[in-house]
Amino acid sequence: MTGQVNGQPSSRALAAVVVVANLVVCGGVVAVLGAARDGSTPAAFTPATTTGAPPTRDGPAQRTEPVPRDEPTAGQAPGLGGGFTEVTGPGGMTTRIPAGWPTKRASGKGSTQADDPTGTTTMLRYGGSATPATDTYDVHADYERTFASGKQAYVSIRLERTVVRGMPAIDWEFEYDAADVRRHVRSVYWLADGHEYFVYASSPVPIWEQTRKILDVMLTYSTP
């Protein structure tokens, strides 16, 4: 999971520009304005109910109340057996990523990337950038159509409205065939204080379950 305008345009135009600039793919997609998903979710996040089929565009599900869940122990993710460290991303947001994962500036505006040092090709991204938008769903939906048209065997799992800590959010999750492996990607974006923030994870499908747990920690411990 930042719309922006060019010149002195509309909120949506501004939002669209930021989305295109921020969404990037590790063999697929990235973001500052749209992306990521999956199985169980952290306490701070309430996805709308979905199946696994591409979502309909005429009425995305929407929830207003988070579902209580147990949060992972600070500094550690369930089932991972390793420590996490707090990092500060673009836009002043903070989150937690696995300790020892090197970070670098990602190609998209307002985005930092962390790569698994063990060579699994798992990639995390997080950050945020300013936007006047109060609803970026249409921006993300437009970008998804463009993105999907250029990806081999793209399958949408969900692109829907949700809430993160009571703030309006977008949850985007999908799979596609990269050059060497099929990848699973999920991003969650939320609007707060004139910014759109996001956390994102991408990995080969066979190891997505472990990657999902990392993303859960990133979202649970993210701010604002």
PDB file of C-alpha atoms in Angstrom:
ATOM      1  CA  MET A   1       0.000   0.000   0.000  1.00  0.00           C
ATOM      2  CA  THR A   2      -0.492   7.624  -2.483  1.00  0.00           C
ATOM      3  CA  GLY A   3      -2.374   9.525  -4.984  1.00  0.00           C
ATOM      4  CA  GLN A   4      -1.008  12.763  -6.313  1.00  0.00           C
ATOM      5  CA  VAL A   5      -1.689  15.263  -9.005  1.00  0.00           C
ATOM      6  CA  ASN A   6       0.440  16.910 -11.646  1.00  0.00           C
ATOM      7  CA  GLY A   7       0.476  20.681 -11.842  1.00  0.00           C
ATOM      8  CA  GLN A   8      -2.560  21.984  -9.972  1.00  0.00           C
ATOM      9  CA  PRO A   9      -5.017  19.246 -10.831  1.00  0.00           C
ATOM     10  CA  SER A  10      -7.687  17.239  -9.187  1.00  0.00           C
ATOM     11  CA  SER A  11      -7.130  14.999  -6.204  1.00  0.00           C
ATOM     12  CA  ARG A  12      -7.576  11.946  -8.365  1.00  0.00           C
ATOM     13  CA  ALA A  13      -5.098  13.156 -10.952  1.00  0.00           C
ATOM     14  CA  LEU A  14      -2.590  13.826  -8.208  1.00  0.00           C
ATOM     15  CA  ALA A  15      -3.300  10.449  -6.699  1.00  0.00           C
ATOM     16  CA  ALA A  16      -2.837   8.685 -10.021  1.00  0.00           C
ATOM     17  CA  VAL A  17       0.558  10.223 -10.599  1.00  0.00           C
ATOM     18  CA  VAL A  18       1.826   9.121  -7.227  1.00  0.00           C
ATOM     19  CA  VAL A  19       0.453   5.635  -7.692  1.00  0.00           C
ATOM     20  CA  VAL A  20       2.281   5.083 -10.965  1.00  0.00           C
ATOM     21  CA  ALA A  21       5.435   6.507  -9.468  1.00  0.00           C
ATOM     22  CA  ASN A  22       5.304   4.408  -6.338  1.00  0.00           C
ATOM     23  CA  LEU A  23       4.048   0.993  -7.402  1.00  0.00           C
ATOM     24  CA  VAL A  24       6.938  -1.238  -8.231  1.00  0.00           C
ATOM     25  CA  VAL A  25       7.257  -4.977  -8.569  1.00  0.00           C
ATOM     26  CA  CYS A  26       9.877  -7.296  -7.366  1.00  0.00           C
ATOM     27  CA  GLY A  27       9.611  -9.276 -10.508  1.00  0.00           C
ATOM     28  CA  GLY A  28       6.172  -7.745 -10.533  1.00  0.00           C
ATOM     29  CA  VAL A  29       4.766  -4.807  -8.650  1.00  0.00           C
ATOM     30  CA  VAL A  30       5.524  -2.250  -5.972  1.00  0.00           C
ATOM     31  CA  ALA A  31       3.920   0.619  -4.537  1.00  0.00           C
ATOM     32  CA  VAL A  32       3.200   3.633  -2.762  1.00  0.00           C
ATOM     33  CA  LEU A  33      -0.289   3.549  -4.029  1.00  0.00           C
ATOM     34  CA  GLY A  34      -1.467   0.065  -4.298  1.00  0.00           C
ATOM     35  CA  ALA A  35      -0.645  -3.575  -3.480  1.00  0.00           C
ATOM     36  CA  ALA A  36      -0.480  -6.944  -1.383  1.00  0.00           C
ATOM     37  CA  ARG A  37      -2.596  -9.690   0.658  1.00  0.00           C
ATOM     38  CA  ASP A  38      -3.284 -13.154   2.151  1.00  0.00           C
ATOM     39  CA  GLY A  39      -4.350 -15.627   4.823  1.00  0.00           C
ATOM     40  CA  SER A  40      -4.433 -14.538   8.443  1.00  0.00           C
ATOM     41  CA  THR A  41      -4.119 -10.885   9.263  1.00  0.00           C
ATOM     42  CA  PRO A  42      -2.889  -8.851  12.224  1.00  0.00           C
ATOM     43  CA  ALA A  43      -5.057  -7.133  14.774  1.00  0.00           C
ATOM     44  CA  ALA A  44      -4.646  -3.699  13.232  1.00  0.00           C
ATOM     45  CA  PHE A  45      -5.987  -4.826   9.889  1.00  0.00           C
ATOM     46  CA  THR A  46      -9.513  -5.823   8.856  1.00  0.00           C
ATOM     47  CA  PRO A  47      -9.837  -7.041   5.272  1.00  0.00           C
ATOM     48  CA  ALA A  48     -13.234  -7.363   3.683  1.00  0.00           C
ATOM     49  CA  THR A  49     -14.350 -10.951   3.123  1.00  0.00           C
ATOM     50  CA  THR A  50     -13.112 -12.438  -0.153  1.00  0.00           C
ATOM     51  CA  THR A  51     -12.752 -15.827  -1.766  1.00  0.00           C
ATOM     52  CA  GLY A  52      -9.728 -16.008  -4.030  1.00  0.00           C
ATOM     53  CA  ALA A  53     -11.406 -15.036  -7.231  1.00  0.00           C
ATOM     54  CA  PRO A  54     -10.830 -11.622  -8.794  1.00  0.00           C
ATOM     55  CA  PRO A  55     -13.016  -9.046  -7.029  1.00  0.00           C
ATOM     56  CA  THR A  56     -15.982  -7.479  -8.767  1.00  0.00           C
ATOM     57  CA  ARG A  57     -15.543  -3.795  -9.494  1.00  0.00           C
ATOM     58  CA  ASP A  58     -19.158  -2.756  -9.015  1.00  0.00           C
ATOM     59  CA  GLY A  59     -19.225  -3.007  -5.254  1.00  0.00           C
ATOM     60  CA  PRO A  60     -16.053  -3.663  -3.259  1.00  0.00           C
ATOM     61  CA  ALA A  61     -16.692  -4.959   0.216  1.00  0.00           C
ATOM     62  CA  GLN A  62     -16.055  -2.540   3.022  1.00  0.00           C
ATOM     63  CA  ARG A  63     -15.628  -2.956   6.776  1.00  0.00           C
ATOM     64  CA  THR A  64     -15.563  -0.250   9.391  1.00  0.00           C
ATOM     65  CA  GLU A  65     -14.642  -2.190  12.525  1.00  0.00           C
ATOM     66  CA  PRO A  66     -11.414  -4.162  13.034  1.00  0.00           C
ATOM     67  CA  VAL A  67     -11.645  -7.802  14.097  1.00  0.00           C
ATOM     68  CA  PRO A  68      -9.730  -8.410  17.352  1.00  0.00           C
ATOM     69  CA  ARG A  69      -6.825 -10.845  17.034  1.00  0.00           C
ATOM     70  CA  ASP A  70      -3.778 -11.673  19.089  1.00  0.00           C
ATOM     71  CA  GLU A  71      -0.788  -9.621  18.032  1.00  0.00           C
ATOM     72  CA  PRO A  72       2.618 -11.235  17.638  1.00  0.00           C
ATOM     73  CA  THR A  73       5.093 -10.711  20.444  1.00  0.00           C
ATOM     74  CA  ALA A  74       7.088  -7.532  20.003  1.00  0.00           C
ATOM     75  CA  GLY A  75      10.296  -8.202  18.146  1.00  0.00           C
ATOM     76  CA  GLN A  76       9.286 -11.641  16.970  1.00  0.00           C
ATOM     77  CA  ALA A  77       6.874 -13.082  14.404  1.00  0.00           C
ATOM     78  CA  PRO A  78       4.925 -16.288  15.033  1.00  0.00           C
ATOM     79  CA  GLY A  79       6.548 -19.270  13.376  1.00  0.00           C
ATOM     80  CA  LEU A  80       9.611 -17.334  12.189  1.00  0.00           C
ATOM     81  CA  GLY A  81      11.909 -17.775  15.144  1.00  0.00           C
ATOM     82  CA  GLY A  82      13.838 -14.625  14.397  1.00  0.00           C
ATOM     83  CA  GLY A  83      14.026 -11.066  15.666  1.00  0.00           C
ATOM     84  CA  PHE A  84      12.620  -7.965  14.039  1.00  0.00           C
ATOM     85  CA  THR A  85      13.935  -4.433  14.057  1.00  0.00           C
ATOM     86  CA  GLU A  86      12.087  -1.136  13.819  1.00  0.00           C
ATOM     87  CA  VAL A  87      12.780   0.994  10.761  1.00  0.00           C
ATOM     88  CA  THR A  88      11.640   4.430   9.631  1.00  0.00           C
ATOM     89  CA  GLY A  89      10.445   4.799   6.061  1.00  0.00           C
ATOM     90  CA  PRO A  90       9.627   7.676   3.712  1.00  0.00           C
ATOM     91  CA  GLY A  91       6.897   9.992   4.925  1.00  0.00           C
ATOM     92  CA  GLY A  92       7.922   9.359   8.531  1.00  0.00           C
ATOM     93  CA  MET A  93       6.144   6.006   8.824  1.00  0.00           C
ATOM     94  CA  THR A  94       7.651   3.239  10.937  1.00  0.00           C
ATOM     95  CA  THR A  95       7.375  -0.530  10.775  1.00  0.00           C
ATOM     96  CA  ARG A  96       9.312  -3.672  11.688  1.00  0.00           C
ATOM     97  CA  ILE A  97      11.264  -5.921   9.344  1.00  0.00           C
ATOM     98  CA  PRO A  98      13.472  -8.972   9.954  1.00  0.00           C
ATOM     99  CA  ALA A  99      16.737  -8.003  11.630  1.00  0.00           C
ATOM    100  CA  GLY A 100      19.705  -8.140   9.288  1.00  0.00           C
ATOM    101  CA  TRP A 101      17.782  -7.488   6.068  1.00  0.00           C
ATOM    102  CA  PRO A 102      19.630  -4.728   4.193  1.00  0.00           C
ATOM    103  CA  THR A 103      17.562  -1.769   3.032  1.00  0.00           C
ATOM    104  CA  LYS A 104      17.885   0.573   0.088  1.00  0.00           C
ATOM    105  CA  ARG A 105      15.866   3.236  -1.645  1.00  0.00           C
ATOM    106  CA  ALA A 106      13.343   1.654  -4.004  1.00  0.00           C
ATOM    107  CA  SER A 107      12.731   2.997  -7.497  1.00  0.00           C
ATOM    108  CA  GLY A 108       9.278   4.356  -6.657  1.00  0.00           C
ATOM    109  CA  LYS A 109       8.775   7.669  -4.884  1.00  0.00           C
ATOM    110  CA  GLY A 110       8.404   7.356  -1.129  1.00  0.00           C
ATOM    111  CA  SER A 111       9.493   3.717  -1.009  1.00  0.00           C
ATOM    112  CA  THR A 112      12.229   1.788   0.804  1.00  0.00           C
ATOM    113  CA  GLN A 113      13.100  -1.818  -0.052  1.00  0.00           C
ATOM    114  CA  ALA A 114      14.469  -4.641   2.120  1.00  0.00           C
ATOM    115  CA  ASP A 115      15.761  -7.884   0.577  1.00  0.00           C
ATOM    116  CA  ASP A 116      16.162 -11.301   2.170  1.00  0.00           C
ATOM    117  CA  PRO A 117      19.944 -11.769   2.519  1.00  0.00           C
ATOM    118  CA  THR A 118      19.618 -15.567   2.193  1.00  0.00           C
ATOM    119  CA  GLY A 119      18.785 -15.335  -1.502  1.00  0.00           C
ATOM    120  CA  THR A 120      15.112 -16.383  -1.505  1.00  0.00           C
ATOM    121  CA  THR A 121      14.269 -13.286  -3.645  1.00  0.00           C
ATOM    122  CA  THR A 122      11.721 -12.261  -1.019  1.00  0.00           C
ATOM    123  CA  MET A 123      11.346  -8.492  -1.083  1.00  0.00           C
ATOM    124  CA  LEU A 124       9.669  -6.066   1.318  1.00  0.00           C
ATOM    125  CA  ARG A 125       8.761  -2.449   0.698  1.00  0.00           C
ATOM    126  CA  TYR A 126       7.338   0.255   2.920  1.00  0.00           C
ATOM    127  CA  GLY A 127       6.913   4.012   2.954  1.00  0.00           C
ATOM    128  CA  GLY A 128       4.533   6.836   2.201  1.00  0.00           C
ATOM    129  CA  SER A 129       4.107  10.085   0.332  1.00  0.00           C
ATOM    130  CA  ALA A 130       1.870  13.126   0.482  1.00  0.00           C
ATOM    131  CA  THR A 131      -1.530  13.110  -1.221  1.00  0.00           C
ATOM    132  CA  PRO A 132      -4.635  15.316  -1.036  1.00  0.00           C
ATOM    133  CA  ALA A 133      -6.835  12.297  -1.828  1.00  0.00           C
ATOM    134  CA  THR A 134      -9.385  10.989   0.650  1.00  0.00           C
ATOM    135  CA  ASP A 135     -10.193   7.848  -1.363  1.00  0.00           C
ATOM    136  CA  THR A 136      -7.652   6.126  -3.640  1.00  0.00           C
ATOM    137  CA  TYR A 137      -9.581   2.994  -4.607  1.00  0.00           C
ATOM    138  CA  ASP A 138     -10.232   4.108  -8.202  1.00  0.00           C
ATOM    139  CA  VAL A 139      -6.581   5.047  -8.624  1.00  0.00           C
ATOM    140  CA  HIS A 140      -5.490   1.587  -7.523  1.00  0.00           C
ATOM    141  CA  ALA A 141      -8.108  -0.097  -9.692  1.00  0.00           C
ATOM    142  CA  ASP A 142      -6.928   1.855 -12.743  1.00  0.00           C
ATOM    143  CA  TYR A 143      -3.324   0.946 -12.016  1.00  0.00           C
ATOM    144  CA  GLU A 144      -4.164  -2.721 -11.542  1.00  0.00           C
ATOM    145  CA  ARG A 145      -5.696  -2.895 -15.021  1.00  0.00           C
ATOM    146  CA  THR A 146      -2.566  -1.398 -16.539  1.00  0.00           C
ATOM    147  CA  PHE A 147      -0.243  -3.550 -14.462  1.00  0.00           C
ATOM    148  CA  ALA A 148      -2.118  -6.793 -15.108  1.00  0.00           C
ATOM    149  CA  SER A 149      -2.026  -6.304 -18.870  1.00  0.00           C
ATOM    150  CA  GLY A 150       1.760  -6.502 -18.804  1.00  0.00           C
ATOM    151  CA  LYS A 151       2.135  -9.531 -16.515  1.00  0.00           C
ATOM    152  CA  GLN A 152       2.154 -13.186 -17.506  1.00  0.00           C
ATOM    153  CA  ALA A 153      -0.683 -15.262 -16.003  1.00  0.00           C
ATOM    154  CA  TYR A 154      -1.768 -12.458 -13.684  1.00  0.00           C
ATOM    155  CA  VAL A 155      -4.425 -13.555 -11.185  1.00  0.00           C
ATOM    156  CA  SER A 156      -6.120 -11.049  -8.886  1.00  0.00           C
ATOM    157  CA  ILE A 157      -6.853 -12.369  -5.421  1.00  0.00           C
ATOM    158  CA  ARG A 158      -8.299  -9.144  -4.123  1.00  0.00           C
ATOM    159  CA  LEU A 159      -8.353  -5.411  -4.553  1.00  0.00           C
ATOM    160  CA  GLU A 160     -10.689  -4.000  -1.955  1.00  0.00           C
ATOM    161  CA  ARG A 161     -11.397  -1.304   0.545  1.00  0.00           C
ATOM    162  CA  THR A 162     -10.707  -2.047   4.191  1.00  0.00           C
ATOM    163  CA  VAL A 163      -9.574  -0.203   7.316  1.00  0.00           C
ATOM    164  CA  VAL A 164      -6.258  -0.033   9.155  1.00  0.00           C
ATOM    165  CA  ARG A 165      -6.552   1.212  12.725  1.00  0.00           C
ATOM    166  CA  GLY A 166      -9.781   2.967  11.750  1.00  0.00           C
ATOM    167  CA  MET A 167      -8.221   4.671   8.711  1.00  0.00           C
ATOM    168  CA  PRO A 168      -9.415   4.091   5.115  1.00  0.00           C
ATOM    169  CA  ALA A 169      -7.227   1.516   3.383  1.00  0.00           C
ATOM    170  CA  ILE A 170      -6.795  -0.591   0.242  1.00  0.00           C
ATOM    171  CA  ASP A 171      -5.721  -4.253   0.215  1.00  0.00           C
ATOM    172  CA  TRP A 172      -4.269  -5.544  -3.060  1.00  0.00           C
ATOM    173  CA  GLU A 173      -3.130  -9.159  -3.468  1.00  0.00           C
ATOM    174  CA  PHE A 174      -2.256 -11.114  -6.602  1.00  0.00           C
ATOM    175  CA  GLU A 175       0.022 -13.642  -8.298  1.00  0.00           C
ATOM    176  CA  TYR A 176       1.822 -13.624 -11.626  1.00  0.00           C
ATOM    177  CA  ASP A 177       4.549 -15.493 -13.489  1.00  0.00           C
ATOM    178  CA  ALA A 178       7.937 -13.801 -13.254  1.00  0.00           C
ATOM    179  CA  ALA A 179      10.828 -14.812 -15.484  1.00  0.00           C
ATOM    180  CA  ASP A 180      11.978 -17.651 -13.247  1.00  0.00           C
ATOM    181  CA  VAL A 181       9.174 -18.356 -10.768  1.00  0.00           C
ATOM    182  CA  ARG A 182       5.545 -17.646  -9.940  1.00  0.00           C
ATOM    183  CA  ARG A 183       5.309 -14.848  -7.380  1.00  0.00           C
ATOM    184  CA  HIS A 184       2.766 -13.900  -4.755  1.00  0.00           C
ATOM    185  CA  VAL A 185       2.415 -10.213  -3.871  1.00  0.00           C
ATOM    186  CA  ARG A 186       0.391  -8.343  -1.309  1.00  0.00           C
ATOM    187  CA  SER A 187       0.300  -4.650  -0.432  1.00  0.00           C
ATOM    188  CA  VAL A 188      -1.794  -2.717   2.057  1.00  0.00           C
ATOM    189  CA  TYR A 189      -2.173   1.077   1.714  1.00  0.00           C
ATOM    190  CA  TRP A 190      -3.816   3.431   4.175  1.00  0.00           C
ATOM    191  CA  LEU A 191      -4.534   7.169   4.297  1.00  0.00           C
ATOM    192  CA  ALA A 192      -3.490   9.253   7.295  1.00  0.00           C
ATOM    193  CA  ASP A 193      -2.490  12.859   7.906  1.00  0.00           C
ATOM    194  CA  GLY A 194      -2.414  13.841   4.232  1.00  0.00           C
ATOM    195  CA  HIS A 195      -0.271  10.847   3.210  1.00  0.00           C
ATOM    196  CA  GLU A 196      -0.802   7.398   1.781  1.00  0.00           C
ATOM    197  CA  TYR A 197       1.365   4.836   3.558  1.00  0.00           C
ATOM    198  CA  PHE A 198       1.958   1.223   2.613  1.00  0.00           C
ATOM    199  CA  VAL A 199       3.606  -2.075   3.468  1.00  0.00           C
ATOM    200  CA  TYR A 200       4.344  -4.603   0.734  1.00  0.00           C
ATOM    201  CA  ALA A 201       5.754  -8.109   0.400  1.00  0.00           C
ATOM    202  CA  SER A 202       6.600 -10.281  -2.603  1.00  0.00           C
ATOM    203  CA  SER A 203       8.047 -13.796  -2.724  1.00  0.00           C
ATOM    204  CA  PRO A 204       7.951 -17.027  -4.732  1.00  0.00           C
ATOM    205  CA  VAL A 205       4.613 -18.799  -4.214  1.00  0.00           C
ATOM    206  CA  PRO A 206       6.157 -21.862  -2.438  1.00  0.00           C
ATOM    207  CA  ILE A 207       7.419 -19.689   0.443  1.00  0.00           C
ATOM    208  CA  TRP A 208       4.546 -17.199   0.619  1.00  0.00           C
ATOM    209  CA  GLU A 209       3.254 -18.545   3.942  1.00  0.00           C
ATOM    210  CA  GLN A 210       6.471 -17.456   5.676  1.00  0.00           C
ATOM    211  CA  THR A 211       6.453 -14.143   3.829  1.00  0.00           C
ATOM    212  CA  ARG A 212       2.841 -13.525   4.844  1.00  0.00           C
ATOM    213  CA  LYS A 213       3.834 -13.768   8.505  1.00  0.00           C
ATOM    214  CA  ILE A 214       6.473 -11.106   7.942  1.00  0.00           C
ATOM    215  CA  LEU A 215       3.928  -8.828   6.274  1.00  0.00           C
ATOM    216  CA  ASP A 216       1.547  -9.355   9.199  1.00  0.00           C
ATOM    217  CA  VAL A 217       4.244  -8.091  11.570  1.00  0.00           C
ATOM    218  CA  MET A 218       5.023  -5.144   9.286  1.00  0.00           C
ATOM    219  CA  LEU A 219       1.373  -4.089   9.265  1.00  0.00           C
ATOM    220  CA  THR A 220       0.686  -4.738  12.947  1.00  0.00           C
ATOM    221  CA  TYR A 221       3.630  -2.612  14.071  1.00  0.00           C
ATOM    222  CA  SER A 222       3.384   0.103  11.429  1.00  0.00           C
ATOM    223  CA  THR A 223       2.650   3.751  12.230  1.00  0.00           C
ATOM    224  CA  PRO A 224       0.782   5.998  11.820  1.00  0.00           C
TER     225      PRO A 224
END
